[in-house]
Amino acid sequence: MNEIAYLAIDIQFSRLTELDRQRGLVFLNVYDLPNTNLNTFDGVIISNHIDEPYLLAHDDILTDYINQGGVIFTLVEKSLPWLNCVSNWKRSSIPLKDRALEVKAMDNGLFENIKVKDLEYRRGVRGFFSRGYFETVPEQAKVLITDQEQQPIVYVDRTHKGTIYAGAGTDMYRIYTYEDNTSNQVGLQMLNAIRTEASRIREDYQH
């Protein structure tokens, strides 16, 4: 099982658990990015706990990784012009208690057999999945989840040599892990989708 990097600043909310490590996740401190060869990983998850100005200053690293065939799954509420192939995040005007999700498509098993209600509610409270959406998405992107106003929240973009999965400020890898419903599979599905995509890209460029 090839490893996947979890890119974040080193704070309590971003530290990995033993389960994460068993799944093949490796913690990658944002400030170690310039000294890390990302091509040794099947993919990189960019958490919402990052230093945007620092990533802006080192934007060439992630851009080069995508252009070399890497797989990124970004979960950031992005507001600065780094990783410019991903649009900035915008807060939704819909109150969290009223915000609904619509699963439009699945991809590499992501969101398969997941009940929408299990994503919308966590311990009886609504609004944990995402507070916002992307202002735009690439024309050929495959939109996976929207809100009830059809604003894109999760999509996949294969218009580069590599692949970008993008979630609009959703910490969907971590927050559902120990839920007692279908949502507890989302994190594992993310990792499987990244590995499947990395394998596909390798095979495509070997022929």
PDB file of C-alpha atoms in Angstrom:
ATOM      1  CA  MET A   1       0.000   0.000   0.000  1.00  0.00           C
ATOM      2  CA  ASN A   2       1.552   3.271  -1.127  1.00  0.00           C
ATOM      3  CA  GLU A   3       1.486   6.173   1.300  1.00  0.00           C
ATOM      4  CA  ILE A   4      -0.581   9.348   1.020  1.00  0.00           C
ATOM      5  CA  ALA A   5       0.619  12.615   2.528  1.00  0.00           C
ATOM      6  CA  TYR A   6      -1.653  14.628   4.832  1.00  0.00           C
ATOM      7  CA  LEU A   7      -0.472  18.240   4.482  1.00  0.00           C
ATOM      8  CA  ALA A   8      -1.197  20.496   7.460  1.00  0.00           C
ATOM      9  CA  ILE A   9       0.314  22.674  10.141  1.00  0.00           C
ATOM     10  CA  ASP A  10       1.204  20.792  13.310  1.00  0.00           C
ATOM     11  CA  ILE A  11      -1.728  21.435  15.641  1.00  0.00           C
ATOM     12  CA  GLN A  12      -3.902  19.094  17.673  1.00  0.00           C
ATOM     13  CA  PHE A  13      -6.731  19.000  15.129  1.00  0.00           C
ATOM     14  CA  SER A  14      -4.450  17.930  12.293  1.00  0.00           C
ATOM     15  CA  ARG A  15      -2.408  15.203  13.970  1.00  0.00           C
ATOM     16  CA  LEU A  16      -2.878  11.684  12.696  1.00  0.00           C
ATOM     17  CA  THR A  17      -4.280   8.774  14.660  1.00  0.00           C
ATOM     18  CA  GLU A  18      -3.081   5.196  14.660  1.00  0.00           C
ATOM     19  CA  LEU A  19      -5.988   4.359  12.348  1.00  0.00           C
ATOM     20  CA  ASP A  20      -4.803   7.029   9.897  1.00  0.00           C
ATOM     21  CA  ARG A  21      -1.312   5.541   9.899  1.00  0.00           C
ATOM     22  CA  GLN A  22      -2.697   2.034   9.379  1.00  0.00           C
ATOM     23  CA  ARG A  23      -4.503   3.383   6.326  1.00  0.00           C
ATOM     24  CA  GLY A  24      -1.189   4.583   4.915  1.00  0.00           C
ATOM     25  CA  LEU A  25      -1.414   8.284   5.760  1.00  0.00           C
ATOM     26  CA  VAL A  26       1.786  10.180   6.544  1.00  0.00           C
ATOM     27  CA  PHE A  27       1.714  13.578   8.246  1.00  0.00           C
ATOM     28  CA  LEU A  28       3.501  16.242   6.186  1.00  0.00           C
ATOM     29  CA  ASN A  29       4.119  19.534   7.938  1.00  0.00           C
ATOM     30  CA  VAL A  30       3.438  22.455   5.598  1.00  0.00           C
ATOM     31  CA  TYR A  31       6.845  23.935   6.462  1.00  0.00           C
ATOM     32  CA  ASP A  32       8.608  20.739   5.352  1.00  0.00           C
ATOM     33  CA  LEU A  33       7.083  20.963   1.872  1.00  0.00           C
ATOM     34  CA  PRO A  34      10.187  22.460   0.154  1.00  0.00           C
ATOM     35  CA  ASN A  35      12.317  19.544   1.377  1.00  0.00           C
ATOM     36  CA  THR A  36       9.867  16.771   0.447  1.00  0.00           C
ATOM     37  CA  ASN A  37       9.672  14.756  -2.760  1.00  0.00           C
ATOM     38  CA  LEU A  38       5.915  14.519  -3.297  1.00  0.00           C
ATOM     39  CA  ASN A  39       6.389  12.011  -6.099  1.00  0.00           C
ATOM     40  CA  THR A  40       7.069   9.310  -3.504  1.00  0.00           C
ATOM     41  CA  PHE A  41       3.379   9.463  -2.478  1.00  0.00           C
ATOM     42  CA  ASP A  42       0.264   8.208  -4.242  1.00  0.00           C
ATOM     43  CA  GLY A  43      -1.331  11.547  -3.443  1.00  0.00           C
ATOM     44  CA  VAL A  44      -1.537  14.548  -1.147  1.00  0.00           C
ATOM     45  CA  ILE A  45      -4.514  15.556   0.983  1.00  0.00           C
ATOM     46  CA  ILE A  46      -4.369  19.271   1.771  1.00  0.00           C
ATOM     47  CA  SER A  47      -6.244  19.825   5.016  1.00  0.00           C
ATOM     48  CA  ASN A  48      -8.038  23.022   5.970  1.00  0.00           C
ATOM     49  CA  HIS A  49      -5.387  23.594   8.667  1.00  0.00           C
ATOM     50  CA  ILE A  50      -2.673  25.163   6.552  1.00  0.00           C
ATOM     51  CA  ASP A  51      -0.656  28.378   6.189  1.00  0.00           C
ATOM     52  CA  GLU A  52      -1.982  29.986   3.006  1.00  0.00           C
ATOM     53  CA  PRO A  53       0.685  32.716   2.684  1.00  0.00           C
ATOM     54  CA  TYR A  54       3.384  30.053   3.009  1.00  0.00           C
ATOM     55  CA  LEU A  55       1.758  27.870   0.343  1.00  0.00           C
ATOM     56  CA  LEU A  56       1.428  30.918  -1.894  1.00  0.00           C
ATOM     57  CA  ALA A  57       5.179  31.519  -1.545  1.00  0.00           C
ATOM     58  CA  HIS A  58       5.869  27.881  -2.485  1.00  0.00           C
ATOM     59  CA  ASP A  59       3.078  27.425  -5.012  1.00  0.00           C
ATOM     60  CA  ASP A  60       5.410  26.014  -7.655  1.00  0.00           C
ATOM     61  CA  ILE A  61       5.848  22.816  -5.611  1.00  0.00           C
ATOM     62  CA  LEU A  62       2.186  21.787  -5.710  1.00  0.00           C
ATOM     63  CA  THR A  63       1.730  23.065  -9.265  1.00  0.00           C
ATOM     64  CA  ASP A  64       4.734  21.051 -10.460  1.00  0.00           C
ATOM     65  CA  TYR A  65       3.411  17.992  -8.644  1.00  0.00           C
ATOM     66  CA  ILE A  66       0.093  18.175 -10.522  1.00  0.00           C
ATOM     67  CA  ASN A  67       1.857  18.825 -13.826  1.00  0.00           C
ATOM     68  CA  GLN A  68       4.018  15.737 -13.257  1.00  0.00           C
ATOM     69  CA  GLY A  69       0.990  13.477 -12.760  1.00  0.00           C
ATOM     70  CA  GLY A  70       0.342  13.813  -9.035  1.00  0.00           C
ATOM     71  CA  VAL A  71      -3.016  13.511  -7.268  1.00  0.00           C
ATOM     72  CA  ILE A  72      -4.160  16.232  -4.867  1.00  0.00           C
ATOM     73  CA  PHE A  73      -7.306  16.223  -2.739  1.00  0.00           C
ATOM     74  CA  THR A  74      -7.658  19.745  -1.370  1.00  0.00           C
ATOM     75  CA  LEU A  75     -10.140  20.525   1.420  1.00  0.00           C
ATOM     76  CA  VAL A  76      -9.122  24.161   1.916  1.00  0.00           C
ATOM     77  CA  GLU A  77     -11.245  27.288   2.319  1.00  0.00           C
ATOM     78  CA  LYS A  78      -8.916  28.884  -0.207  1.00  0.00           C
ATOM     79  CA  SER A  79      -8.693  32.692  -0.377  1.00  0.00           C
ATOM     80  CA  LEU A  80      -5.235  33.371  -1.854  1.00  0.00           C
ATOM     81  CA  PRO A  81      -3.919  32.719  -5.397  1.00  0.00           C
ATOM     82  CA  TRP A  82      -1.980  29.486  -4.861  1.00  0.00           C
ATOM     83  CA  LEU A  83      -2.887  26.298  -6.726  1.00  0.00           C
ATOM     84  CA  ASN A  84      -4.664  28.547  -9.188  1.00  0.00           C
ATOM     85  CA  CYS A  85      -6.350  25.647 -10.960  1.00  0.00           C
ATOM     86  CA  VAL A  86      -8.662  25.538  -7.903  1.00  0.00           C
ATOM     87  CA  SER A  87     -11.115  28.403  -7.479  1.00  0.00           C
ATOM     88  CA  ASN A  88     -11.388  30.425  -4.285  1.00  0.00           C
ATOM     89  CA  TRP A  89     -13.848  29.451  -1.574  1.00  0.00           C
ATOM     90  CA  LYS A  90     -16.960  31.535  -0.905  1.00  0.00           C
ATOM     91  CA  ARG A  91     -19.139  31.362   2.175  1.00  0.00           C
ATOM     92  CA  SER A  92     -22.727  30.350   1.499  1.00  0.00           C
ATOM     93  CA  SER A  93     -25.523  32.731   2.437  1.00  0.00           C
ATOM     94  CA  ILE A  94     -27.688  29.752   3.391  1.00  0.00           C
ATOM     95  CA  PRO A  95     -27.756  29.269   7.186  1.00  0.00           C
ATOM     96  CA  LEU A  96     -25.955  26.079   8.205  1.00  0.00           C
ATOM     97  CA  LYS A  97     -29.120  24.682   9.782  1.00  0.00           C
ATOM     98  CA  ASP A  98     -30.875  24.919   6.398  1.00  0.00           C
ATOM     99  CA  ARG A  99     -28.052  23.869   4.089  1.00  0.00           C
ATOM    100  CA  ALA A 100     -28.694  20.716   2.071  1.00  0.00           C
ATOM    101  CA  LEU A 101     -26.392  18.554  -0.047  1.00  0.00           C
ATOM    102  CA  GLU A 102     -27.033  16.853  -3.363  1.00  0.00           C
ATOM    103  CA  VAL A 103     -24.772  14.037  -4.547  1.00  0.00           C
ATOM    104  CA  LYS A 104     -24.556  14.487  -8.323  1.00  0.00           C
ATOM    105  CA  ALA A 105     -22.029  11.790  -9.157  1.00  0.00           C
ATOM    106  CA  MET A 106     -19.553   9.325  -7.725  1.00  0.00           C
ATOM    107  CA  ASP A 107     -15.938   8.895  -8.745  1.00  0.00           C
ATOM    108  CA  ASN A 108     -13.586   5.965  -8.091  1.00  0.00           C
ATOM    109  CA  GLY A 109     -16.046   4.799  -5.431  1.00  0.00           C
ATOM    110  CA  LEU A 110     -16.150   8.152  -3.632  1.00  0.00           C
ATOM    111  CA  PHE A 111     -19.611   8.693  -2.024  1.00  0.00           C
ATOM    112  CA  GLU A 112     -20.812   5.256  -3.107  1.00  0.00           C
ATOM    113  CA  ASN A 113     -23.490   3.919  -0.705  1.00  0.00           C
ATOM    114  CA  ILE A 114     -23.220   7.042   1.451  1.00  0.00           C
ATOM    115  CA  LYS A 115     -26.543   8.462   2.646  1.00  0.00           C
ATOM    116  CA  VAL A 116     -26.803  12.218   2.095  1.00  0.00           C
ATOM    117  CA  LYS A 117     -28.440  12.699   5.488  1.00  0.00           C
ATOM    118  CA  ASP A 118     -25.389  11.130   7.150  1.00  0.00           C
ATOM    119  CA  LEU A 119     -23.200  13.806   5.519  1.00  0.00           C
ATOM    120  CA  GLU A 120     -25.572  16.652   6.358  1.00  0.00           C
ATOM    121  CA  TYR A 121     -25.946  15.775  10.052  1.00  0.00           C
ATOM    122  CA  ARG A 122     -23.357  14.934  12.658  1.00  0.00           C
ATOM    123  CA  ARG A 123     -24.594  13.956  16.103  1.00  0.00           C
ATOM    124  CA  GLY A 124     -27.932  15.546  15.291  1.00  0.00           C
ATOM    125  CA  VAL A 125     -26.485  18.896  14.195  1.00  0.00           C
ATOM    126  CA  ARG A 126     -26.646  20.040  10.579  1.00  0.00           C
ATOM    127  CA  GLY A 127     -23.993  21.908   8.615  1.00  0.00           C
ATOM    128  CA  PHE A 128     -20.704  20.131   9.332  1.00  0.00           C
ATOM    129  CA  PHE A 129     -19.932  19.103   5.752  1.00  0.00           C
ATOM    130  CA  SER A 130     -19.129  22.552   4.356  1.00  0.00           C
ATOM    131  CA  ARG A 131     -19.879  26.205   5.064  1.00  0.00           C
ATOM    132  CA  GLY A 132     -19.316  27.322   1.492  1.00  0.00           C
ATOM    133  CA  TYR A 133     -18.744  26.499  -2.156  1.00  0.00           C
ATOM    134  CA  PHE A 134     -16.459  27.187  -5.119  1.00  0.00           C
ATOM    135  CA  GLU A 135     -17.078  30.396  -7.055  1.00  0.00           C
ATOM    136  CA  THR A 136     -16.265  28.586 -10.300  1.00  0.00           C
ATOM    137  CA  VAL A 137     -15.122  25.143 -11.409  1.00  0.00           C
ATOM    138  CA  PRO A 138     -13.153  24.149 -14.523  1.00  0.00           C
ATOM    139  CA  GLU A 139     -15.388  23.706 -17.552  1.00  0.00           C
ATOM    140  CA  GLN A 140     -14.636  19.999 -17.912  1.00  0.00           C
ATOM    141  CA  ALA A 141     -14.696  19.216 -14.184  1.00  0.00           C
ATOM    142  CA  LYS A 142     -16.970  16.486 -12.858  1.00  0.00           C
ATOM    143  CA  VAL A 143     -19.083  17.913 -10.037  1.00  0.00           C
ATOM    144  CA  LEU A 144     -19.735  15.362  -7.294  1.00  0.00           C
ATOM    145  CA  ILE A 145     -21.654  17.342  -4.657  1.00  0.00           C
ATOM    146  CA  THR A 146     -23.576  20.643  -4.711  1.00  0.00           C
ATOM    147  CA  ASP A 147     -25.792  22.479  -2.267  1.00  0.00           C
ATOM    148  CA  GLN A 148     -29.507  23.024  -2.923  1.00  0.00           C
ATOM    149  CA  GLU A 149     -28.697  26.136  -4.988  1.00  0.00           C
ATOM    150  CA  GLN A 150     -26.508  23.969  -7.250  1.00  0.00           C
ATOM    151  CA  GLN A 151     -23.304  25.637  -6.046  1.00  0.00           C
ATOM    152  CA  PRO A 152     -20.379  23.186  -6.359  1.00  0.00           C
ATOM    153  CA  ILE A 153     -18.891  21.818  -3.129  1.00  0.00           C
ATOM    154  CA  VAL A 154     -16.877  18.805  -4.322  1.00  0.00           C
ATOM    155  CA  TYR A 155     -15.539  18.130  -7.812  1.00  0.00           C
ATOM    156  CA  VAL A 156     -12.780  16.304  -9.667  1.00  0.00           C
ATOM    157  CA  ASP A 157     -10.652  17.909 -12.386  1.00  0.00           C
ATOM    158  CA  ARG A 158      -8.703  15.756 -14.870  1.00  0.00           C
ATOM    159  CA  THR A 159      -7.655  18.524 -17.263  1.00  0.00           C
ATOM    160  CA  HIS A 160      -4.023  18.329 -16.094  1.00  0.00           C
ATOM    161  CA  LYS A 161      -1.442  15.563 -16.300  1.00  0.00           C
ATOM    162  CA  GLY A 162      -2.382  14.831 -12.704  1.00  0.00           C
ATOM    163  CA  THR A 163      -5.777  14.969 -10.986  1.00  0.00           C
ATOM    164  CA  ILE A 164      -7.309  17.391  -8.497  1.00  0.00           C
ATOM    165  CA  TYR A 165     -10.141  16.453  -6.179  1.00  0.00           C
ATOM    166  CA  ALA A 166     -11.429  19.605  -4.517  1.00  0.00           C
ATOM    167  CA  GLY A 167     -13.767  20.068  -1.553  1.00  0.00           C
ATOM    168  CA  ALA A 168     -14.869  23.551  -0.538  1.00  0.00           C
ATOM    169  CA  GLY A 169     -13.642  23.791   3.023  1.00  0.00           C
ATOM    170  CA  THR A 170     -14.909  20.374   4.026  1.00  0.00           C
ATOM    171  CA  ASP A 171     -12.948  18.283   6.523  1.00  0.00           C
ATOM    172  CA  MET A 172     -14.697  15.185   5.290  1.00  0.00           C
ATOM    173  CA  TYR A 173     -11.687  12.941   5.814  1.00  0.00           C
ATOM    174  CA  ARG A 174     -11.582  13.411   9.589  1.00  0.00           C
ATOM    175  CA  ILE A 175     -14.945  14.427  10.990  1.00  0.00           C
ATOM    176  CA  TYR A 176     -16.924  11.317  10.099  1.00  0.00           C
ATOM    177  CA  THR A 177     -14.402   8.621  11.045  1.00  0.00           C
ATOM    178  CA  TYR A 178     -16.139   7.492  14.231  1.00  0.00           C
ATOM    179  CA  GLU A 179     -19.742   8.211  13.257  1.00  0.00           C
ATOM    180  CA  ASP A 180     -22.175   5.304  13.573  1.00  0.00           C
ATOM    181  CA  ASN A 181     -23.603   5.554  10.063  1.00  0.00           C
ATOM    182  CA  THR A 182     -22.591   5.387   6.403  1.00  0.00           C
ATOM    183  CA  SER A 183     -20.525   8.590   6.589  1.00  0.00           C
ATOM    184  CA  ASN A 184     -17.765   6.737   8.454  1.00  0.00           C
ATOM    185  CA  GLN A 185     -16.702   5.273   5.101  1.00  0.00           C
ATOM    186  CA  VAL A 186     -16.016   8.633   3.430  1.00  0.00           C
ATOM    187  CA  GLY A 187     -12.430   8.972   4.667  1.00  0.00           C
ATOM    188  CA  LEU A 188     -11.505   5.490   3.489  1.00  0.00           C
ATOM    189  CA  GLN A 189     -13.247   6.126   0.172  1.00  0.00           C
ATOM    190  CA  MET A 190     -11.131   9.266  -0.270  1.00  0.00           C
ATOM    191  CA  LEU A 191      -7.925   7.291   0.180  1.00  0.00           C
ATOM    192  CA  ASN A 192      -9.114   4.547  -2.164  1.00  0.00           C
ATOM    193  CA  ALA A 193     -10.092   7.126  -4.803  1.00  0.00           C
ATOM    194  CA  ILE A 194      -6.660   8.756  -4.595  1.00  0.00           C
ATOM    195  CA  ARG A 195      -4.864   5.414  -4.922  1.00  0.00           C
ATOM    196  CA  THR A 196      -7.078   4.305  -7.815  1.00  0.00           C
ATOM    197  CA  GLU A 197      -6.437   7.573  -9.611  1.00  0.00           C
ATOM    198  CA  ALA A 198      -2.689   7.413  -9.002  1.00  0.00           C
ATOM    199  CA  SER A 199      -2.613   3.882 -10.415  1.00  0.00           C
ATOM    200  CA  ARG A 200      -4.597   4.949 -13.487  1.00  0.00           C
ATOM    201  CA  ILE A 201      -2.243   7.864 -14.162  1.00  0.00           C
ATOM    202  CA  ARG A 202       0.824   5.644 -13.854  1.00  0.00           C
ATOM    203  CA  GLU A 203      -0.652   3.125 -16.275  1.00  0.00           C
ATOM    204  CA  ASP A 204      -1.690   5.829 -18.754  1.00  0.00           C
ATOM    205  CA  TYR A 205       1.792   7.292 -18.940  1.00  0.00           C
ATOM    206  CA  GLN A 206       3.499   3.919 -19.215  1.00  0.00           C
ATOM    207  CA  HIS A 207       1.784   3.329 -22.560  1.00  0.00           C
TER     208      HIS A 207
END
